Amino acid sequence: MVEQRIKGKAGKKRLSRTRNIGFMAHIDAGKTTVTERILYYTGRTHRMGEVHDGTTVMDWMLQEQQRGITITSAVTTCPWRDSYIHIIDTPGHVDFTIEVERSLRVLDGAIAVFCAVGGVEPQSETVWHQADKYKVPKLAFINKMDRIGADFFRAVEMMVDRLGAKPLLVQLPLGSEDQFKGVVDLIRFKGIIWHEETLGASFSEMEIPQEILPQAEEYRRKLLETVAELDDALTEKYLEGEEFSEEVIKETIRRGTISLNLVPVLCGAALKNKGIQPLLDAIMDYLPSPLDIPPVQGADPRTDHIEERDSSDDQPFCGLAFKIRMDQGRKLTYTRMYSGVLKSGSEVYNPRLRAKERVARIFLMHANHRERLEEARAGDIVALMGLKQTTTGDTLCNEDHPILLEPIDYYKPVMSVAVEPKANRDQDKLVSSLEKLTEEDPTFVVKFDEDTAQTIISGMGELHLEVLIQRLLSDYHVEVNVGRPQVLYRETITKAVKASGRFDRVVEDVRHFAEVTLKLIPNHRGNGLEFGSEIPDGILSGEGLSATQEGVRDASTAGLIMGYPVTDIQTVFLKASFDPENPSMIGLRIAASNAFREGLTEAKPILLEPIMELNVIVPEEFMGEVIGNLKARKGEVESITPKGKIAFVTALAPLKGVFGYSTDLRSMSQGRGTFSMQFSHYDSASEG
């Protein structure tokens, strides 16, 4: 496969036949099953793995197989229609949302998988908006059409209502629930039925059944209207009654998808092996190749001038390290190649570190299996071995043509636990193991508390920390004792105050003097620290204003109540005094820091705690007990939406009140209730 991939195609033709795509969804929507079917039908694997059996290729980690969920994003490559599709399968659980974030940062297109029963679920919204942030074109695949309660059109309506999407139906289901047989292709206007005896590898085309024909004709007309609206020339033809060819329809839908004007919608039942081949065709037909996306932009670190790199082998090398993974003690740096050619054994330049590193080996990844390459080219997603200092979000480039790409956003952890080795001899081993885990996961933070002599680990939630603690044992053979989970609070103020700070000191015969007066104003929840200035123009330089802001940020890292970070404050600088002959940036910074801390003492500080949004799906007969339990946890029920015999409950609850909720919910609902939880906002801490 590698030889064919490297030597069989070159230049623009190779790039035009390449797709870099990812699967994203709410937990249990079936995206890993969809990916497994794709690997089987493209010949990449010779047996179908099942999530419930723990036999999937993409969920290769022990914790993934035990829990039946995706925890870490896995990369693979498969052939289809004389082309290559690089696939990243991302987690659906909110605790591992950094995996989705950094994957979307380097992908050209995404497939959003929705459950036909649940429709657009909470984490579906999160990942959809993450894709919007990076302007990633999307397809939608409505999965599980064979499940009881499946409702294709309701799922499409939810895409409009909850996501603000513009869905374009290119398929309709043939039946639903246990009557789901196949799909109607609205472009070719044919029915497609899969053969169960071949495990869905073969299928037949048929005329559209009479009972669904009027509906199919209606949606075919809607599809053609949408296509005509995207192109003035086609609008004229449509109004004159001319027919559009299949090629024209697909090319126009492709342009609309890439320009983010529409989202093609397909459907199927991956577990029953139905709907996968048309999805593969749609990936090639509608999602962009590296040639279709705008050139990647970054700053020249020497001049700050904005540079561009076209997706071309002929451009200087440029790539983004988007994921670190430890593999049998060796560090693999997953990298998206944006331009140029990278050869095994060559040196790369890291502009953040201002240092060169040598690439010892290059691998094409298939989950946790590696295929060695001699070189990687523009448009590839590969793993590099040998980079010791490079971390997630770093740019790799040619030293003679440096470029610094936009880094990857990280999420702040919301939960902490204390850990200690069960055996004292493992103390050093624990420290080194935790360092390796933090290198892999930017949302995992380790801190040593000198006051209590404890090692504190922080993450995105209970499951996140639980998995990392299990990995300490399974991957690094370190047994630990774990303390009760601790909530990461924040601090803020409730009263507007004015305060002044002063700094006046001689350091190495240089006087550093400044005095800063500022006003602290309580800010809206979630707005963080914001700055304003009423100092007249010309008194304080841009550098001086930056120094005062840095001073405030320094002081905000630890509040006065319990030392938690301070947030949701608007700081307005009113006055700044300094020696005009010798302005001191250090003096301004420390004076502003002193003023901020002085203001905190007078501004009636309070604690803020993380509030989580819970989305519970439970049979209606258990709803009363579930709601009572939420209220006992100081939760507020926002909405209850009945759907048949199932109720969808949305609630807000303090994080400290939902520890162990999954166990309680299983107990209350006889194992039939499910829930997801995601951070909502910080609010005043409740007592008790």
XYZ file of C-alpha atoms in Angstrom:
688
model
C 0.000 0.000 0.000
C 2.806 2.403 0.938
C 4.749 1.840 -2.291
C 1.605 2.363 -4.356
C 0.737 5.503 -2.373
C 4.158 7.123 -2.649
C 5.107 6.211 -6.208
C 1.764 5.853 -7.897
C 0.706 9.496 -7.810
C 2.495 12.805 -7.856
C 1.853 16.516 -7.664
C -1.598 17.957 -8.121
C -3.179 14.734 -9.326
C -2.174 12.983 -6.100
C -3.476 15.872 -3.994
C -6.756 16.050 -5.904
C -7.351 12.380 -5.050
C -6.565 12.828 -1.332
C -9.106 13.467 1.428
C -8.254 14.350 5.030
C -11.457 13.776 6.959
C -12.633 13.046 10.484
C -15.662 11.460 12.115
C -17.264 13.403 14.945
C -20.368 12.724 17.027
C -21.983 12.465 20.425
C -20.974 9.378 22.380
C -22.727 6.191 21.155
C -23.905 7.665 17.835
C -21.969 4.890 16.097
C -19.084 6.692 14.423
C -16.489 4.064 15.341
C -18.767 1.385 13.837
C -19.082 3.524 10.679
C -15.286 3.802 10.530
C -14.855 0.038 10.979
C -17.240 -0.629 8.074
C -15.315 1.828 5.906
C -12.052 -0.001 6.650
C -13.692 -3.318 5.721
C -15.315 -2.189 2.465
C -12.156 -0.388 1.295
C -10.112 -3.547 1.882
C -8.039 -1.977 4.668
C -9.158 -4.716 7.065
C -10.476 -8.214 6.388
C -12.885 -8.529 9.288
C -15.373 -6.169 10.902
C -14.571 -5.130 14.449
C -17.459 -4.524 16.843
C -17.464 -1.927 19.628
C -19.523 -4.154 21.960
C -16.999 -6.979 21.563
C -13.965 -4.717 22.061
C -12.581 -5.840 18.677
C -12.509 -2.592 16.687
C -9.312 -1.501 14.969
C -9.682 2.182 15.806
C -10.496 1.697 19.522
C -7.204 -0.057 20.188
C -6.510 1.148 23.750
C -7.340 -1.298 26.550
C -9.556 1.319 28.256
C -11.478 1.887 24.992
C -12.120 -1.818 24.532
C -13.245 -2.233 28.147
C -15.605 0.761 28.092
C -16.834 0.546 24.496
C -16.061 4.229 23.844
C -13.432 6.158 21.918
C -10.946 7.940 24.183
C -8.119 8.965 21.896
C -8.329 10.006 18.245
C -6.974 7.299 15.943
C -5.581 7.865 12.445
C -5.711 5.538 9.458
C -5.564 5.630 5.657
C -7.689 3.635 3.217
C -8.062 3.490 -0.594
C -11.305 4.239 -2.439
C -11.980 4.917 -6.128
C -8.295 5.261 -7.068
C -7.839 7.706 -4.196
C -6.699 7.800 -0.568
C -8.720 8.883 2.437
C -6.876 9.806 5.629
C -9.353 9.282 8.489
C -9.303 10.476 12.099
C -11.881 8.827 14.382
C -12.479 11.194 17.311
C -14.027 10.613 20.778
C -17.652 11.477 21.474
C -17.347 11.969 25.238
C -17.023 15.571 26.393
C -14.115 14.726 28.738
C -11.940 14.055 25.679
C -13.036 17.028 23.575
C -9.401 18.196 23.115
C -8.984 15.182 20.806
C -11.759 16.573 18.596
C -10.382 20.122 18.755
C -6.885 19.265 17.649
C -8.107 16.842 14.985
C -10.462 19.403 13.416
C -7.608 21.904 13.413
C -5.772 19.826 10.784
C -8.653 18.258 8.814
C -10.081 19.449 5.491
C -13.543 17.916 5.970
C -15.680 16.167 8.586
C -18.526 13.675 8.762
C -20.966 14.359 11.579
C -22.627 11.111 12.625
C -26.053 11.482 14.262
C -28.125 8.793 15.928
C -31.507 8.531 14.189
C -33.139 8.135 17.623
C -31.307 10.811 19.639
C -30.801 13.228 16.734
C -28.599 16.215 17.557
C -27.360 15.435 21.063
C -25.328 17.774 23.304
C -21.816 16.723 22.307
C -22.972 16.756 18.662
C -23.538 20.500 19.095
C -20.132 20.994 20.704
C -18.189 19.238 17.947
C -20.289 20.886 15.220
C -19.408 24.335 16.540
C -15.772 23.291 16.872
C -15.839 22.422 13.164
C -17.513 25.759 12.400
C -14.696 27.560 14.262
C -12.135 26.053 11.888
C -14.435 26.475 8.837
C -14.417 22.726 8.136
C -16.900 21.577 5.430
C -19.199 18.812 6.659
C -21.337 15.865 5.594
C -24.032 14.458 7.872
C -24.659 10.727 8.211
C -27.811 9.780 10.137
C -26.959 6.383 11.564
C -28.954 3.690 13.387
C -31.969 3.904 11.060
C -32.720 0.316 12.150
C -33.225 1.245 15.823
C -36.629 1.498 17.543
C -37.601 5.167 17.581
C -35.495 6.073 14.514
C -36.782 9.265 12.891
C -34.761 10.556 9.933
C -36.743 13.747 9.362
C -36.751 14.696 13.047
C -32.944 14.406 13.067
C -32.781 16.701 10.016
C -35.097 19.227 11.715
C -32.838 19.184 14.787
C -29.863 20.013 12.554
C -31.677 23.173 11.512
C -33.027 24.093 14.966
C -30.002 23.315 17.113
C -27.079 23.772 14.742
C -28.325 26.440 12.357
C -27.263 24.076 9.575
C -28.470 24.050 5.965
C -29.034 20.337 5.341
C -29.423 19.102 1.763
C -30.982 15.649 1.576
C -29.189 13.586 -1.079
C -30.748 10.380 0.246
C -33.984 9.219 1.853
C -34.351 6.061 3.964
C -36.251 3.084 2.582
C -38.237 2.242 5.697
C -37.130 2.671 9.307
C -36.676 0.689 12.523
C -36.907 -3.063 11.779
C -38.283 -2.233 8.304
C -35.169 -0.306 7.213
C -33.973 -1.902 3.964
C -31.807 0.661 2.200
C -31.775 4.195 0.809
C -33.130 6.261 -2.070
C -30.398 8.035 -4.024
C -32.095 11.340 -4.933
C -29.403 12.337 -7.427
C -29.567 9.166 -9.529
C -33.186 8.600 -8.456
C -32.686 4.939 -7.664
C -33.280 2.719 -4.648
C -30.312 0.844 -3.134
C -30.721 -2.412 -1.182
C -27.796 -4.141 0.569
C -27.314 -7.919 0.540
C -27.156 -9.313 4.067
C -25.493 -12.559 2.961
C -22.399 -10.572 1.829
C -22.314 -8.483 5.037
C -23.273 -5.454 2.988
C -20.291 -5.729 0.631
C -22.654 -5.998 -2.353
C -25.909 -4.222 -3.100
C -28.548 -3.913 -5.811
C -30.187 -0.951 -7.449
C -33.938 -0.919 -7.928
C -36.771 1.319 -9.005
C -38.106 3.461 -6.194
C -41.105 1.710 -4.536
C -44.494 3.260 -5.336
C -45.354 3.954 -1.710
C -42.369 6.293 -1.312
C -42.285 7.678 -4.868
C -44.278 10.921 -4.184
C -42.027 11.762 -1.237
C -38.890 10.982 -3.267
C -40.096 13.209 -6.128
C -40.765 16.055 -3.665
C -37.258 15.874 -2.159
C -35.662 15.454 -5.587
C -37.360 18.725 -6.575
C -36.073 20.419 -3.403
C -32.576 19.171 -4.139
C -32.658 20.539 -7.709
C -34.003 23.889 -6.461
C -31.129 24.176 -3.998
C -28.591 23.251 -6.683
C -30.075 25.842 -9.064
C -29.894 28.566 -6.387
C -26.142 28.042 -6.042
C -25.378 29.018 -9.642
C -26.971 31.768 -11.745
C -26.520 29.819 -14.996
C -28.219 26.794 -13.453
C -31.059 28.976 -12.158
C -31.875 29.965 -15.744
C -31.740 26.366 -16.938
C -33.938 25.218 -14.070
C -36.560 27.879 -14.796
C -36.536 26.842 -18.460
C -37.180 23.237 -17.427
C -33.801 21.825 -18.490
C -32.544 18.652 -16.815
C -29.225 18.679 -14.916
C -26.715 15.882 -15.436
C -25.474 13.837 -12.484
C -22.002 15.404 -12.890
C -23.380 18.966 -12.785
C -25.478 18.227 -9.691
C -22.557 16.664 -7.818
C -20.092 19.392 -8.800
C -22.499 22.115 -7.669
C -23.202 20.343 -4.357
C -19.441 20.007 -3.905
C -18.928 23.757 -4.357
C -21.784 24.486 -1.936
C -20.332 22.094 0.661
C -16.796 23.487 0.444
C -18.095 27.073 0.675
C -20.056 26.057 3.841
C -23.390 26.935 2.208
C -24.918 23.491 2.698
C -24.448 20.098 4.352
C -25.271 16.975 2.303
C -27.248 14.463 4.401
C -27.032 10.677 4.004
C -28.388 7.848 6.123
C -27.828 4.203 6.970
C -27.357 1.569 9.655
C -23.649 0.852 10.094
C -24.153 -2.053 12.501
C -26.362 -3.746 9.865
C -23.817 -2.883 7.118
C -26.093 -0.521 5.203
C -25.232 2.851 3.708
C -21.433 2.868 3.875
C -20.399 2.715 0.189
C -22.520 5.775 -0.781
C -20.967 7.598 2.183
C -17.500 6.820 0.826
C -18.588 8.097 -2.591
C -19.952 11.263 -0.955
C -16.615 11.848 0.812
C -14.877 11.825 -2.564
C -17.637 13.728 -4.386
C -18.357 16.536 -1.906
C -15.560 17.030 0.627
C -12.472 19.063 -0.291
C -9.054 17.826 -1.290
C -6.009 19.724 0.038
C -6.109 21.715 -3.222
C -9.614 23.013 -2.438
C -8.796 24.621 0.894
C -7.215 28.095 1.207
C -3.421 28.258 1.652
C -2.389 27.880 5.284
C -1.300 31.186 6.854
C 1.264 31.975 9.536
C 3.718 34.623 10.644
C 7.395 34.757 9.700
C 8.941 34.684 13.212
C 11.759 36.968 12.059
C 9.560 39.781 10.752
C 5.972 38.989 11.904
C 5.007 39.307 8.227
C 2.081 37.021 7.273
C 3.194 34.152 5.024
C 1.161 31.622 3.024
C 1.874 28.055 2.021
C -0.026 26.457 -0.850
C -0.719 22.738 -0.640
C 2.062 21.728 -3.000
C 5.157 19.527 -2.976
C 7.056 22.426 -4.558
C 6.516 24.835 -1.641
C 8.902 25.001 1.370
C 8.104 22.354 3.991
C 5.495 23.286 6.603
C 3.529 21.071 8.993
C 1.617 21.221 12.276
C 2.226 18.801 15.152
C -1.310 18.175 16.388
C -0.945 15.152 18.681
C 1.716 13.447 20.782
C 1.541 9.758 21.661
C 3.921 7.568 23.604
C 4.340 4.223 21.839
C 6.319 1.608 23.784
C 8.325 4.387 25.440
C 8.994 6.224 22.185
C 7.438 9.530 21.271
C 5.327 9.765 18.109
C 4.467 13.249 16.841
C 1.366 13.195 14.627
C 1.806 15.855 11.952
C -0.340 17.318 9.190
C 1.809 18.110 6.159
C 0.614 21.361 4.623
C 3.367 21.910 2.041
C 6.659 20.581 0.766
C 8.349 17.193 1.130
C 9.851 15.765 4.318
C 12.399 12.939 4.104
C 13.240 10.464 6.829
C 16.493 11.474 8.565
C 16.166 15.178 7.689
C 16.139 18.132 10.072
C 13.073 20.269 10.791
C 12.910 23.694 12.422
C 10.592 24.474 15.345
C 10.077 28.279 15.378
C 8.538 28.294 18.870
C 11.651 26.659 20.317
C 13.944 28.346 17.768
C 15.612 24.985 17.490
C 16.202 22.204 14.980
C 15.240 18.572 15.522
C 15.965 15.473 13.474
C 13.211 13.247 12.106
C 14.474 9.720 12.674
C 11.527 7.928 11.035
C 8.239 8.678 9.297
C 5.205 6.426 9.649
C 1.830 6.078 7.986
C -0.468 5.131 10.875
C -3.244 2.554 10.954
C -4.596 3.055 14.499
C -1.686 1.734 16.609
C 0.030 -0.038 13.693
C 2.807 1.695 11.751
C 3.966 1.515 8.142
C 7.357 3.063 7.544
C 7.748 5.729 4.866
C 10.872 7.211 3.324
C 9.171 10.573 2.797
C 5.933 12.462 3.438
C 4.378 15.006 1.103
C 1.925 17.893 1.176
C -1.546 16.737 2.207
C -0.334 13.728 4.200
C -1.074 12.959 7.855
C 1.880 11.055 9.299
C 3.618 10.274 12.589
C 7.224 11.384 13.106
C 9.650 9.695 15.461
C 12.733 11.409 16.889
C 11.342 14.834 17.849
C 12.195 15.217 21.534
C 11.057 18.774 22.356
C 8.167 19.347 19.940
C 4.727 19.334 21.548
C 1.051 19.650 20.557
C 0.385 22.787 18.481
C 3.989 23.350 17.383
C 4.795 24.317 13.817
C 7.471 22.366 11.944
C 9.073 24.018 8.912
C 12.164 24.684 6.827
C 14.685 26.867 8.719
C 15.414 28.917 5.590
C 11.683 29.629 5.135
C 10.312 29.799 8.705
C 6.589 30.151 9.408
C 4.659 30.039 12.693
C 1.115 28.696 12.325
C -1.757 29.485 14.678
C -1.529 27.154 17.706
C -4.293 24.840 18.948
C -6.725 26.067 21.621
C -6.800 24.129 24.877
C -9.538 23.714 27.458
C -9.000 24.469 31.151
C -9.401 21.479 33.521
C -12.315 21.585 35.964
C -11.618 18.687 38.338
C -8.634 17.568 40.432
C -7.575 14.607 42.566
C -4.496 13.968 44.678
C -2.380 10.928 43.794
C 0.498 9.183 45.523
C 2.356 5.971 44.708
C 1.343 2.927 46.732
C 5.034 2.050 47.036
C 7.502 4.803 48.001
C 10.048 3.374 45.567
C 7.708 4.365 42.697
C 7.802 8.113 43.464
C 10.283 8.966 40.691
C 8.525 6.589 38.312
C 5.194 8.331 39.037
C 6.683 11.752 38.256
C 8.156 10.625 34.920
C 4.947 8.768 33.974
C 2.794 11.826 34.699
C 5.155 13.955 32.593
C 4.631 11.605 29.642
C 0.845 11.714 30.058
C 0.820 15.535 30.175
C 2.873 15.608 26.993
C 0.196 13.537 25.255
C -2.781 15.454 26.668
C -2.693 19.277 27.012
C -5.893 19.240 29.121
C -4.179 17.107 31.763
C -2.315 19.232 34.313
C 0.007 18.080 37.107
C 0.965 20.298 40.036
C 2.888 19.659 43.257
C 1.258 21.406 46.212
C 4.089 22.443 48.524
C 1.697 23.272 51.385
C 0.226 19.768 51.535
C 3.130 17.878 49.863
C 0.585 16.316 47.485
C 0.750 15.667 43.754
C -2.454 17.109 42.260
C -3.659 15.993 38.836
C -6.392 17.951 37.045
C -8.543 17.048 34.060
C -11.834 17.576 32.227
C -14.005 15.294 34.366
C -14.335 12.079 36.357
C -13.967 9.775 33.354
C -10.936 11.667 32.046
C -9.072 11.324 35.364
C -10.226 7.723 35.828
C -8.817 6.723 32.428
C -5.502 8.486 33.088
C -5.147 6.780 36.477
C -5.844 3.405 34.820
C -3.192 4.197 32.216
C -0.639 4.796 34.986
C -1.127 1.145 35.939
C -1.597 -0.458 32.498
C 0.939 1.584 30.481
C 3.522 2.594 33.106
C 3.020 -0.067 35.840
C 2.611 2.468 38.634
C -0.048 1.771 41.283
C -1.406 4.884 42.995
C -3.693 5.858 45.825
C -6.272 8.425 44.734
C -7.871 11.103 46.897
C -11.477 12.262 46.641
C -12.083 14.433 43.536
C -11.622 18.143 44.193
C -13.385 20.884 42.268
C -11.307 23.657 40.690
C -12.997 26.833 41.826
C -12.480 30.399 40.589
C -12.712 33.689 42.456
C -14.294 36.992 41.452
C -15.553 40.260 42.990
C -19.027 41.609 43.732
C -18.275 45.301 44.284
C -16.691 47.992 42.076
C -13.644 49.644 43.693
C -10.722 51.956 42.934
C -7.227 51.027 44.072
C -3.639 52.193 43.653
C -0.359 50.339 43.649
C 3.202 51.605 43.814
C 6.631 50.197 43.079
C 9.874 52.049 43.728
C 13.121 50.152 43.879
C 16.709 50.488 42.677
C 17.995 47.382 40.931
C 21.614 47.344 39.738
C 21.829 51.166 39.987
C 18.639 51.582 37.915
C 15.551 53.039 39.561
C 12.303 51.276 38.737
C 9.405 53.504 39.707
C 5.728 53.500 38.809
C 2.360 54.150 40.388
C -0.862 52.818 38.876
C -4.476 53.595 39.761
C -7.225 51.361 38.436
C -10.882 50.533 38.842
C -12.147 46.965 39.279
C -15.706 46.288 38.075
C -17.582 42.957 38.399
C -17.942 41.431 34.922
C -20.569 39.107 33.423
C -20.055 35.395 34.040
C -17.826 33.814 31.460
C -16.329 37.090 30.187
C -13.043 36.535 32.025
C -10.599 39.389 32.484
C -11.279 42.426 30.293
C -9.313 45.648 30.095
C -10.120 49.281 29.464
C -8.217 52.544 29.851
C -9.183 56.116 30.704
C -5.569 57.330 30.660
C -5.283 60.202 28.131
C -3.581 59.350 24.834
C 0.138 59.997 24.713
C 0.827 59.426 28.411
C 1.259 55.647 28.339
C 2.864 53.871 25.369
C 1.470 50.673 23.925
C 4.331 48.797 25.593
C 3.491 50.458 28.916
C -0.183 49.526 28.638
C 0.802 45.928 27.870
C 3.037 45.911 30.960
C 0.169 47.044 33.210
C -2.122 44.387 31.742
C 0.527 41.733 32.322
C 0.766 42.893 35.933
C -2.972 42.383 36.399
C -2.785 38.937 34.795
C 0.098 38.032 37.137
C -1.959 39.033 40.177
C -5.091 37.246 38.906
C -3.477 33.799 39.021
C -4.179 33.497 42.755
C -7.140 35.064 44.579
C -7.397 36.069 48.230
C -10.013 33.582 49.475
C -8.417 30.213 48.698
C -5.785 31.057 46.109
C -7.865 30.071 43.050
C -7.507 32.044 39.775
C -9.485 35.290 39.613
C -11.848 35.870 36.680
C -14.847 37.865 35.409
C -13.437 41.301 36.258
C -13.217 44.395 34.102
C -10.068 46.380 34.893
C -10.022 50.046 33.837
C -6.697 51.901 34.122
C -7.299 55.426 35.421
C -3.810 56.803 36.030
C -0.170 55.825 35.547
C 2.821 57.729 36.947
C 6.441 56.962 36.119
C 9.767 58.631 35.400
C 9.343 60.057 31.858
C 13.127 60.130 31.428
C 13.472 56.481 32.279
C 10.105 54.671 32.049
C 10.261 51.255 33.695
C 8.142 48.473 32.257
C 9.003 46.316 35.288
C 7.807 49.118 37.584
C 4.506 49.479 35.712
C 3.925 45.744 35.735
C 4.530 45.316 39.472
C 2.629 48.512 40.396
C -0.418 47.307 38.413
C -0.149 43.904 40.082
C -0.045 45.535 43.530
C -3.017 47.771 42.669
C -5.074 44.782 41.523
C -4.384 42.806 44.692
C -5.147 45.852 46.815
C -8.455 46.266 44.989
C -9.399 42.616 45.557
C -9.306 43.103 49.326
C -11.980 45.835 49.112
C -14.139 44.385 46.340
C -15.921 41.661 48.358
C -14.436 38.598 46.636
C -16.476 35.397 46.346
C -15.876 31.832 45.183
C -17.197 30.613 41.841
C -17.786 26.923 41.155
C -18.091 25.075 37.826
C -21.702 24.419 36.799
C -22.258 21.439 34.511
C -24.985 20.857 31.957
C -26.427 17.356 32.283
C -28.408 15.759 29.477
C -30.216 12.674 30.717
C -32.139 10.180 28.558
C -34.361 7.959 30.691
C -37.521 5.845 30.277
C -40.507 7.880 31.445
C -41.379 5.495 34.299
C -38.132 6.441 36.083
C -38.325 10.182 35.382
C -39.755 11.223 38.778
C -36.984 9.524 40.716
C -34.315 10.917 38.374
C -35.581 14.492 38.750
C -35.783 14.109 42.534
C -32.183 12.904 42.590
C -31.048 15.882 40.472
C -32.710 18.301 42.892
C -31.041 16.560 45.813
C -27.744 17.276 44.038
C -28.711 20.995 43.924
C -29.452 20.719 40.206
C -31.975 22.847 38.348
C -34.059 21.117 35.677
C -34.084 23.304 32.550
C -36.344 21.227 30.320
C -38.098 17.859 29.999
C -38.860 16.696 26.456
C -40.943 13.503 26.135
C -40.507 11.382 23.004
C -42.621 8.280 23.057
C -41.681 6.277 26.119
C -38.394 8.152 26.549
C -37.806 11.502 28.284
C -34.928 13.880 27.518
C -34.017 15.876 30.657
C -31.668 18.879 30.590
C -30.405 20.194 33.939
C -27.715 22.430 35.402
C -25.902 21.249 38.541
C -22.730 22.151 40.479
C -19.854 19.842 39.562
C -19.306 18.902 43.217
C -22.885 17.593 43.324
C -22.623 15.184 40.378
C -19.704 13.025 41.473
C -20.782 9.404 41.092
C -23.943 10.326 39.180
C -23.492 7.611 36.559
C -23.707 4.896 39.246
C -26.841 6.439 40.783
C -28.521 6.820 37.386
C -27.898 3.180 36.475
C -29.340 2.129 39.812
C -32.450 4.359 39.516
C -33.246 3.327 35.937
C -32.385 -0.386 36.052
C -29.421 0.355 33.783
C -31.585 1.920 31.056
C -30.780 5.590 31.670
C -27.858 7.338 29.994
C -26.423 10.805 30.438
C -23.708 13.137 29.234
C -22.201 16.071 31.054
C -20.332 19.123 29.861
C -19.042 22.296 31.453
C -21.556 25.157 31.207
C -20.253 28.123 33.218
C -18.905 29.293 36.550
C -21.346 30.701 39.106
C -21.453 31.652 42.785
C -20.529 28.660 44.916
C -23.407 27.132 46.841
C -22.995 26.383 50.531
C -22.456 22.878 51.803
